[in-house]
């Protein structure tokens, strides 16, 4: 995967595969942004507090799809979770992910 895909979200095929395999969708936007609209069933773990939520995320024991507004914050979150050994993918914009699950 190229650097832009890592920053702004993986390809739709990879993302679809994660979703079909029961991935948990984590939105890393602020609670206010999340309340303004989000993927149904997604969980909100803001990027600023993601480090404190690592044990909760690991205990989910499922692949993770990360999303945000544009893919930048979810790209940072993806790097953080991968460094902790968590199977995850940057889904990019929550609207993109929402379009694939709707």
CSV table of N, CA, C and O in Angstrom, one decimal:
chain,number,residue,atom,x,y,z
A,1,UNK,N,0.8,-1.2,0.0
A,1,UNK,CA,0.0,0.0,0.0
A,1,UNK,C,0.9,1.2,0.0
A,1,UNK,O,1.8,1.3,0.7
A,2,UNK,N,0.5,2.2,-0.8
A,2,UNK,CA,1.3,3.4,-0.9
A,2,UNK,C,1.1,4.4,0.3
A,2,UNK,O,0.2,4.2,1.1
A,3,UNK,N,2.0,5.4,0.4
A,3,UNK,CA,1.9,6.3,1.5
A,3,UNK,C,0.6,7.1,1.5
A,3,UNK,O,0.0,7.3,2.6
A,4,UNK,N,0.1,7.4,0.4
A,4,UNK,CA,-1.2,8.2,0.4
A,4,UNK,C,-2.3,7.3,0.8
A,4,UNK,O,-3.2,7.7,1.5
A,5,UNK,N,-2.3,6.0,0.5
A,5,UNK,CA,-3.3,5.0,1.0
A,5,UNK,C,-3.2,4.9,2.5
A,5,UNK,O,-4.3,4.8,3.1
A,6,UNK,N,-2.0,4.8,3.0
A,6,UNK,CA,-1.9,4.7,4.4
A,6,UNK,C,-2.4,6.0,5.1
A,6,UNK,O,-3.0,5.9,6.2
A,7,UNK,N,-2.2,7.2,4.5
A,7,UNK,CA,-2.7,8.4,5.2
A,7,UNK,C,-4.2,8.6,5.0
A,7,UNK,O,-4.8,9.0,6.0
A,8,UNK,N,-4.7,8.3,3.8
A,8,UNK,CA,-6.1,8.7,3.6
A,8,UNK,C,-7.1,7.5,3.5
A,8,UNK,O,-8.2,7.7,3.2
A,9,UNK,N,-6.6,6.3,3.6
A,9,UNK,CA,-7.5,5.2,3.6
A,9,UNK,C,-7.1,4.2,2.6
A,9,UNK,O,-6.6,4.5,1.5
A,10,UNK,N,-7.3,2.9,2.9
A,10,UNK,CA,-6.9,1.8,2.1
A,10,UNK,C,-7.9,1.7,0.9
A,10,UNK,O,-8.9,2.4,0.9
A,11,UNK,N,-7.6,0.9,0.0
A,11,UNK,CA,-8.4,0.6,-1.2
A,11,UNK,C,-9.8,0.0,-0.7
A,11,UNK,O,-9.9,-0.6,0.3
A,12,UNK,N,-10.8,0.3,-1.5
A,12,UNK,CA,-12.1,-0.2,-1.1
A,12,UNK,C,-12.2,-1.7,-1.1
A,12,UNK,O,-12.9,-2.3,-0.2
A,13,UNK,N,-11.4,-2.5,-1.9
A,13,UNK,CA,-11.4,-3.9,-1.8
A,13,UNK,C,-10.9,-4.4,-0.5
A,13,UNK,O,-11.5,-5.3,0.1
A,14,UNK,N,-9.8,-3.9,0.0
A,14,UNK,CA,-9.2,-4.3,1.3
A,14,UNK,C,-10.2,-3.9,2.4
A,14,UNK,O,-10.4,-4.7,3.3
A,15,UNK,N,-10.8,-2.7,2.3
A,15,UNK,CA,-11.7,-2.2,3.3
A,15,UNK,C,-13.0,-3.1,3.4
A,15,UNK,O,-13.4,-3.6,4.4
A,16,UNK,N,-13.5,-3.5,2.2
A,16,UNK,CA,-14.6,-4.4,2.1
A,16,UNK,C,-14.4,-5.7,2.7
A,16,UNK,O,-15.2,-6.3,3.4
A,17,UNK,N,-13.1,-6.2,2.5
A,17,UNK,CA,-12.8,-7.5,3.1
A,17,UNK,C,-12.8,-7.5,4.6
A,17,UNK,O,-13.3,-8.4,5.2
A,18,UNK,N,-12.2,-6.4,5.1
A,18,UNK,CA,-12.2,-6.2,6.6
A,18,UNK,C,-13.7,-6.2,7.1
A,18,UNK,O,-14.0,-6.9,8.1
A,19,UNK,N,-14.5,-5.4,6.5
A,19,UNK,CA,-15.9,-5.3,6.9
A,19,UNK,C,-16.6,-6.6,6.8
A,19,UNK,O,-17.4,-7.0,7.7
A,20,UNK,N,-16.4,-7.4,5.7
A,20,UNK,CA,-17.0,-8.7,5.6
A,20,UNK,C,-16.6,-9.7,6.6
A,20,UNK,O,-17.3,-10.7,6.9
A,21,UNK,N,-15.4,-9.5,7.2
A,21,UNK,CA,-14.8,-10.4,8.2
A,21,UNK,C,-15.2,-9.9,9.6
A,21,UNK,O,-14.5,-10.4,10.6
A,22,UNK,N,-16.1,-9.1,9.7
A,22,UNK,CA,-16.6,-8.7,11.1
A,22,UNK,C,-15.8,-7.7,11.8
A,22,UNK,O,-15.8,-7.6,13.0
A,23,UNK,N,-15.1,-6.8,11.1
A,23,UNK,CA,-14.3,-5.8,11.7
A,23,UNK,C,-15.1,-4.8,12.5
A,23,UNK,O,-16.3,-4.5,12.2
A,24,UNK,N,-14.5,-4.3,13.6
A,24,UNK,CA,-15.2,-3.3,14.4
A,24,UNK,C,-14.7,-2.0,13.8
A,24,UNK,O,-13.6,-1.8,13.5
A,25,UNK,N,-15.7,-1.1,13.6
A,25,UNK,CA,-15.4,0.3,13.1
A,25,UNK,C,-15.2,1.2,14.2
A,25,UNK,O,-16.1,1.4,15.1
A,26,UNK,N,-14.0,1.8,14.2
A,26,UNK,CA,-13.7,2.8,15.3
A,26,UNK,C,-13.5,4.2,14.6
A,26,UNK,O,-12.7,4.3,13.7
A,27,UNK,N,-14.3,5.1,15.0
A,27,UNK,CA,-14.2,6.5,14.6
A,27,UNK,C,-13.4,7.3,15.5
A,27,UNK,O,-13.7,7.3,16.7
A,28,UNK,N,-12.3,7.9,15.1
A,28,UNK,CA,-11.4,8.6,16.0
A,28,UNK,C,-11.6,10.1,16.0
A,28,UNK,O,-10.7,10.9,16.5
A,29,UNK,N,-12.7,10.6,15.5
A,29,UNK,CA,-13.0,12.0,15.6
A,29,UNK,C,-13.5,12.4,17.0
A,29,UNK,O,-13.7,11.5,17.9
A,30,UNK,N,-13.6,13.7,17.2
A,30,UNK,CA,-14.1,14.1,18.6
A,30,UNK,C,-15.5,13.7,18.8
A,30,UNK,O,-16.3,13.4,17.9
A,31,UNK,N,-15.9,13.7,20.1
A,31,UNK,CA,-17.3,13.3,20.4
A,31,UNK,C,-18.3,14.2,19.6
A,31,UNK,O,-19.4,13.7,19.2
A,32,UNK,N,-18.0,15.5,19.5
A,32,UNK,CA,-18.9,16.4,18.9
A,32,UNK,C,-19.0,16.1,17.4
A,32,UNK,O,-20.2,16.1,16.8
A,33,UNK,N,-17.9,15.8,16.7
A,33,UNK,CA,-18.0,15.4,15.3
A,33,UNK,C,-18.8,14.1,15.2
A,33,UNK,O,-19.6,14.0,14.2
A,34,UNK,N,-18.5,13.2,16.1
A,34,UNK,CA,-19.2,11.9,16.0
A,34,UNK,C,-20.7,12.0,16.1
A,34,UNK,O,-21.5,11.4,15.4
A,35,UNK,N,-21.1,12.9,17.0
A,35,UNK,CA,-22.5,13.1,17.3
A,35,UNK,C,-23.2,13.7,16.0
A,35,UNK,O,-24.4,13.5,15.8
A,36,UNK,N,-22.4,14.4,15.2
A,36,UNK,CA,-22.9,15.1,14.0
A,36,UNK,C,-23.2,14.1,12.9
A,36,UNK,O,-23.8,14.4,11.9
A,37,UNK,N,-22.8,12.8,13.0
A,37,UNK,CA,-23.0,11.8,12.1
A,37,UNK,C,-21.9,10.8,12.1
A,37,UNK,O,-20.7,11.1,12.3
A,38,UNK,N,-22.3,9.5,12.0
A,38,UNK,CA,-21.3,8.4,12.1
A,38,UNK,C,-21.8,7.1,11.5
A,38,UNK,O,-23.0,7.1,11.2
A,39,UNK,N,-21.0,6.2,11.3
A,39,UNK,CA,-21.4,4.9,10.8
A,39,UNK,C,-22.2,4.2,11.9
A,39,UNK,O,-21.7,4.1,13.1
A,40,UNK,N,-23.4,3.7,11.6
A,40,UNK,CA,-24.1,2.9,12.5
A,40,UNK,C,-23.3,1.7,13.1
A,40,UNK,O,-22.7,1.0,12.3
A,41,UNK,N,-23.3,1.6,14.4
A,41,UNK,CA,-22.6,0.5,15.0
A,41,UNK,C,-21.2,0.8,15.3
A,41,UNK,O,-20.5,0.0,15.9
A,42,UNK,N,-20.7,1.9,14.8
A,42,UNK,CA,-19.3,2.3,15.1
A,42,UNK,C,-19.1,2.7,16.5
A,42,UNK,O,-20.0,3.1,17.2
A,43,UNK,N,-17.8,2.6,17.0
A,43,UNK,CA,-17.4,3.1,18.3
A,43,UNK,C,-16.6,4.3,18.2
A,43,UNK,O,-15.8,4.5,17.3
A,44,UNK,N,-16.8,5.2,19.1
A,44,UNK,CA,-16.0,6.5,19.1
A,44,UNK,C,-14.9,6.5,20.2
A,44,UNK,O,-15.1,6.4,21.4
A,45,UNK,N,-13.7,6.4,19.7
A,45,UNK,CA,-12.5,6.5,20.5
A,45,UNK,C,-11.7,7.7,19.9
A,45,UNK,O,-10.9,7.5,19.0
A,46,UNK,N,-11.8,8.9,20.4
A,46,UNK,CA,-11.1,10.0,19.9
A,46,UNK,C,-9.6,9.8,19.8
A,46,UNK,O,-9.0,9.2,20.8
A,47,UNK,N,-8.9,10.3,18.8
A,47,UNK,CA,-7.5,10.1,18.6
A,47,UNK,C,-6.7,10.5,19.8
A,47,UNK,O,-5.8,9.8,20.3
A,48,UNK,N,-7.1,11.6,20.5
A,48,UNK,CA,-6.4,12.1,21.6
A,48,UNK,C,-6.4,11.2,22.8
A,48,UNK,O,-5.5,11.2,23.6
A,49,UNK,N,-7.4,10.3,22.9
A,49,UNK,CA,-7.5,9.4,24.0
A,49,UNK,C,-7.3,7.9,23.6
A,49,UNK,O,-7.5,7.0,24.4
A,50,UNK,N,-6.9,7.7,22.3
A,50,UNK,CA,-6.8,6.3,21.8
A,50,UNK,C,-5.8,5.5,22.6
A,50,UNK,O,-6.1,4.3,22.9
A,51,UNK,N,-4.7,6.1,23.0
A,51,UNK,CA,-3.7,5.3,23.8
A,51,UNK,C,-4.2,4.8,25.1
A,51,UNK,O,-3.9,3.7,25.5
A,52,UNK,N,-5.1,5.5,25.7
A,52,UNK,CA,-5.7,5.0,27.0
A,52,UNK,C,-6.7,3.9,26.7
A,52,UNK,O,-7.1,3.3,27.7
A,53,UNK,N,-7.1,3.7,25.5
A,53,UNK,CA,-8.2,2.7,25.2
A,53,UNK,C,-7.6,1.5,24.5
A,53,UNK,O,-8.4,0.6,24.1
A,54,UNK,N,-6.3,1.3,24.5
A,54,UNK,CA,-5.6,0.2,23.8
A,54,UNK,C,-6.1,-1.1,24.4
A,54,UNK,O,-6.4,-2.1,23.6
A,55,UNK,N,-6.2,-1.3,25.7
A,55,UNK,CA,-6.6,-2.6,26.3
A,55,UNK,C,-8.1,-2.9,25.9
A,55,UNK,O,-8.4,-4.1,25.6
A,56,UNK,N,-9.0,-1.9,25.8
A,56,UNK,CA,-10.3,-2.2,25.4
A,56,UNK,C,-10.3,-2.6,23.9
A,56,UNK,O,-11.1,-3.6,23.6
A,57,UNK,N,-9.5,-2.0,23.1
A,57,UNK,CA,-9.5,-2.3,21.7
A,57,UNK,C,-8.9,-3.7,21.5
A,57,UNK,O,-9.4,-4.6,20.7
A,58,UNK,N,-7.8,-4.1,22.2
A,58,UNK,CA,-7.2,-5.4,22.1
A,58,UNK,C,-8.2,-6.5,22.6
A,58,UNK,O,-8.3,-7.5,22.0
A,59,UNK,N,-9.0,-6.1,23.6
A,59,UNK,CA,-10.0,-7.1,24.1
A,59,UNK,C,-11.2,-7.4,23.2
A,59,UNK,O,-11.9,-8.4,23.3
A,60,UNK,N,-11.3,-6.5,22.2
A,60,UNK,CA,-12.4,-6.8,21.2
A,60,UNK,C,-12.0,-8.0,20.3
A,60,UNK,O,-12.9,-8.7,19.8
A,61,UNK,N,-10.7,-8.3,20.2
A,61,UNK,CA,-10.3,-9.5,19.5
A,61,UNK,C,-10.8,-9.6,18.1
A,61,UNK,O,-11.2,-10.7,17.8
A,62,UNK,N,-10.9,-8.5,17.4
A,62,UNK,CA,-11.4,-8.5,16.0
A,62,UNK,C,-10.6,-7.5,15.2
A,62,UNK,O,-9.9,-6.7,15.8
A,63,UNK,N,-10.6,-7.7,13.9
A,63,UNK,CA,-9.9,-6.7,13.1
A,63,UNK,C,-10.6,-5.3,13.3
A,63,UNK,O,-11.8,-5.3,13.6
A,64,UNK,N,-9.9,-4.3,13.0
A,64,UNK,CA,-10.4,-2.9,13.2
A,64,UNK,C,-10.4,-2.1,11.9
A,64,UNK,O,-9.4,-2.2,11.2
A,65,UNK,N,-11.4,-1.4,11.6
A,65,UNK,CA,-11.4,-0.4,10.6
A,65,UNK,C,-11.5,1.0,11.3
A,65,UNK,O,-12.4,1.2,12.1
A,66,UNK,N,-10.5,1.8,11.0
A,66,UNK,CA,-10.5,3.2,11.6
A,66,UNK,C,-11.0,4.2,10.6
A,66,UNK,O,-10.7,4.1,9.4
A,67,UNK,N,-11.7,5.2,11.1
A,67,UNK,CA,-12.2,6.2,10.2
A,67,UNK,C,-12.2,7.6,10.9
A,67,UNK,O,-12.2,7.6,12.2
A,68,UNK,N,-12.3,8.6,10.2
A,68,UNK,CA,-12.4,10.0,10.7
A,68,UNK,C,-13.1,10.9,9.7
A,68,UNK,O,-13.9,10.4,8.9
A,69,UNK,N,-12.7,12.1,9.6
A,69,UNK,CA,-13.3,13.0,8.6
A,69,UNK,C,-12.7,12.9,7.3
A,69,UNK,O,-13.4,12.8,6.2
A,70,UNK,N,-11.4,12.8,7.2
A,70,UNK,CA,-10.7,12.8,5.9
A,70,UNK,C,-9.8,11.6,5.7
A,70,UNK,O,-9.4,11.2,4.6
A,71,UNK,N,-9.4,11.0,6.8
A,71,UNK,CA,-8.4,9.9,6.7
A,71,UNK,C,-7.1,10.2,7.4
A,71,UNK,O,-6.3,9.3,7.6
A,72,UNK,N,-6.9,11.4,7.7
A,72,UNK,CA,-5.6,11.8,8.4
A,72,UNK,C,-5.5,11.2,9.8
A,72,UNK,O,-4.5,10.6,10.1
A,73,UNK,N,-6.5,11.5,10.6
A,73,UNK,CA,-6.4,11.1,12.0
A,73,UNK,C,-6.5,9.5,12.1
A,73,UNK,O,-5.8,8.9,12.9
A,74,UNK,N,-7.3,9.0,11.2
A,74,UNK,CA,-7.4,7.5,11.2
A,74,UNK,C,-6.1,6.9,10.7
A,74,UNK,O,-5.8,5.8,11.1
A,75,UNK,N,-5.4,7.6,9.9
A,75,UNK,CA,-4.1,7.1,9.5
A,75,UNK,C,-3.1,7.1,10.6
A,75,UNK,O,-2.3,6.1,10.8
A,76,UNK,N,-3.1,8.1,11.5
A,76,UNK,CA,-2.3,8.1,12.7
A,76,UNK,C,-2.7,7.0,13.6
A,76,UNK,O,-1.9,6.3,14.2
A,77,UNK,N,-4.0,6.8,13.8
A,77,UNK,CA,-4.5,5.8,14.7
A,77,UNK,C,-4.1,4.4,14.2
A,77,UNK,O,-3.7,3.5,15.0
A,78,UNK,N,-4.2,4.2,12.9
A,78,UNK,CA,-3.8,2.9,12.3
A,78,UNK,C,-2.3,2.6,12.6
A,78,UNK,O,-2.0,1.5,13.0
A,79,UNK,N,-1.5,3.6,12.4
A,79,UNK,CA,0.0,3.4,12.8
A,79,UNK,C,0.1,3.0,14.2
A,79,UNK,O,0.9,2.1,14.5
A,80,UNK,N,-0.6,3.7,15.1
A,80,UNK,CA,-0.5,3.5,16.5
A,80,UNK,C,-0.9,2.1,16.9
A,80,UNK,O,-0.2,1.3,17.6
A,81,UNK,N,-2.1,1.6,16.3
A,81,UNK,CA,-2.6,0.3,16.6
A,81,UNK,C,-1.8,-0.8,16.0
A,81,UNK,O,-1.5,-1.8,16.7
A,82,UNK,N,-1.3,-0.6,14.8
A,82,UNK,CA,-0.4,-1.6,14.2
A,82,UNK,C,0.9,-1.8,15.0
A,82,UNK,O,1.4,-2.9,15.2
A,83,UNK,N,1.4,-0.7,15.6
A,83,UNK,CA,2.6,-0.8,16.4
A,83,UNK,C,2.4,-1.6,17.7
A,83,UNK,O,3.3,-2.1,18.3
A,84,UNK,N,1.1,-1.7,18.0
A,84,UNK,CA,0.7,-2.5,19.2
A,84,UNK,C,0.3,-3.9,18.8
A,84,UNK,O,-0.2,-4.7,19.6
A,85,UNK,N,0.4,-4.3,17.5
A,85,UNK,CA,0.1,-5.6,17.1
A,85,UNK,C,-1.4,-5.8,16.8
A,85,UNK,O,-1.8,-7.0,16.7
A,86,UNK,N,-2.1,-4.8,16.6
A,86,UNK,CA,-3.6,-4.9,16.3
A,86,UNK,C,-3.8,-4.9,14.8
A,86,UNK,O,-3.3,-4.1,14.1
A,87,UNK,N,-4.6,-5.9,14.4
A,87,UNK,CA,-4.9,-6.0,13.0
A,87,UNK,C,-5.9,-4.9,12.6
A,87,UNK,O,-7.0,-4.9,13.1
A,88,UNK,N,-5.5,-3.9,11.8
A,88,UNK,CA,-6.3,-2.8,11.5
A,88,UNK,C,-6.0,-2.2,10.1
A,88,UNK,O,-5.0,-2.5,9.5
A,89,UNK,N,-7.0,-1.4,9.6
A,89,UNK,CA,-6.8,-0.8,8.3
A,89,UNK,C,-7.4,0.6,8.5
A,89,UNK,O,-8.4,0.9,9.2
A,90,UNK,N,-6.8,1.6,7.7
A,90,UNK,CA,-7.3,2.9,7.7
A,90,UNK,C,-8.5,3.0,6.6
A,90,UNK,O,-8.2,2.8,5.5
A,91,UNK,N,-9.7,3.1,7.1
A,91,UNK,CA,-10.8,3.2,6.2
A,91,UNK,C,-11.0,4.6,5.6
A,91,UNK,O,-11.8,4.7,4.6
A,92,UNK,N,-10.3,5.6,6.1
A,92,UNK,CA,-10.4,6.9,5.5
A,92,UNK,C,-11.6,7.6,6.1
A,92,UNK,O,-11.9,7.5,7.3
A,93,UNK,N,-12.3,8.4,5.3
A,93,UNK,CA,-13.5,9.1,5.7
A,93,UNK,C,-14.6,8.2,6.2
A,93,UNK,O,-14.9,7.2,5.6
A,94,UNK,N,-15.3,8.7,7.3
A,94,UNK,CA,-16.4,7.9,7.8
A,94,UNK,C,-17.5,7.8,6.7
A,94,UNK,O,-18.2,6.8,6.7
A,95,UNK,N,-17.6,8.8,5.9
A,95,UNK,CA,-18.6,8.7,4.8
A,95,UNK,C,-18.3,7.6,3.8
A,95,UNK,O,-19.2,6.9,3.3
A,96,UNK,N,-17.0,7.4,3.5
A,96,UNK,CA,-16.6,6.3,2.6
A,96,UNK,C,-17.0,5.0,3.3
A,96,UNK,O,-17.6,4.1,2.6
A,97,UNK,N,-16.6,4.8,4.5
A,97,UNK,CA,-16.9,3.6,5.2
A,97,UNK,C,-18.4,3.4,5.3
A,97,UNK,O,-19.0,2.3,5.1
A,98,UNK,N,-19.2,4.4,5.6
A,98,UNK,CA,-20.6,4.4,5.7
A,98,UNK,C,-21.2,3.9,4.4
A,98,UNK,O,-22.2,3.1,4.4
A,99,UNK,N,-20.7,4.4,3.3
A,99,UNK,CA,-21.2,4.0,2.0
A,99,UNK,C,-21.0,2.5,1.7
A,99,UNK,O,-21.8,1.9,1.0
A,100,UNK,N,-20.0,1.9,2.3
A,100,UNK,CA,-19.8,0.5,2.1
A,100,UNK,C,-20.6,-0.4,3.0
A,100,UNK,O,-20.8,-1.6,2.7
A,101,UNK,N,-21.0,0.1,4.2
A,101,UNK,CA,-21.8,-0.7,5.1
A,101,UNK,C,-23.3,-0.5,4.9
A,101,UNK,O,-24.1,-1.3,5.4
A,102,UNK,N,-23.7,0.6,4.3
A,102,UNK,CA,-25.1,0.9,4.1
A,102,UNK,C,-25.8,0.0,3.1
A,102,UNK,O,-25.2,-0.4,2.2
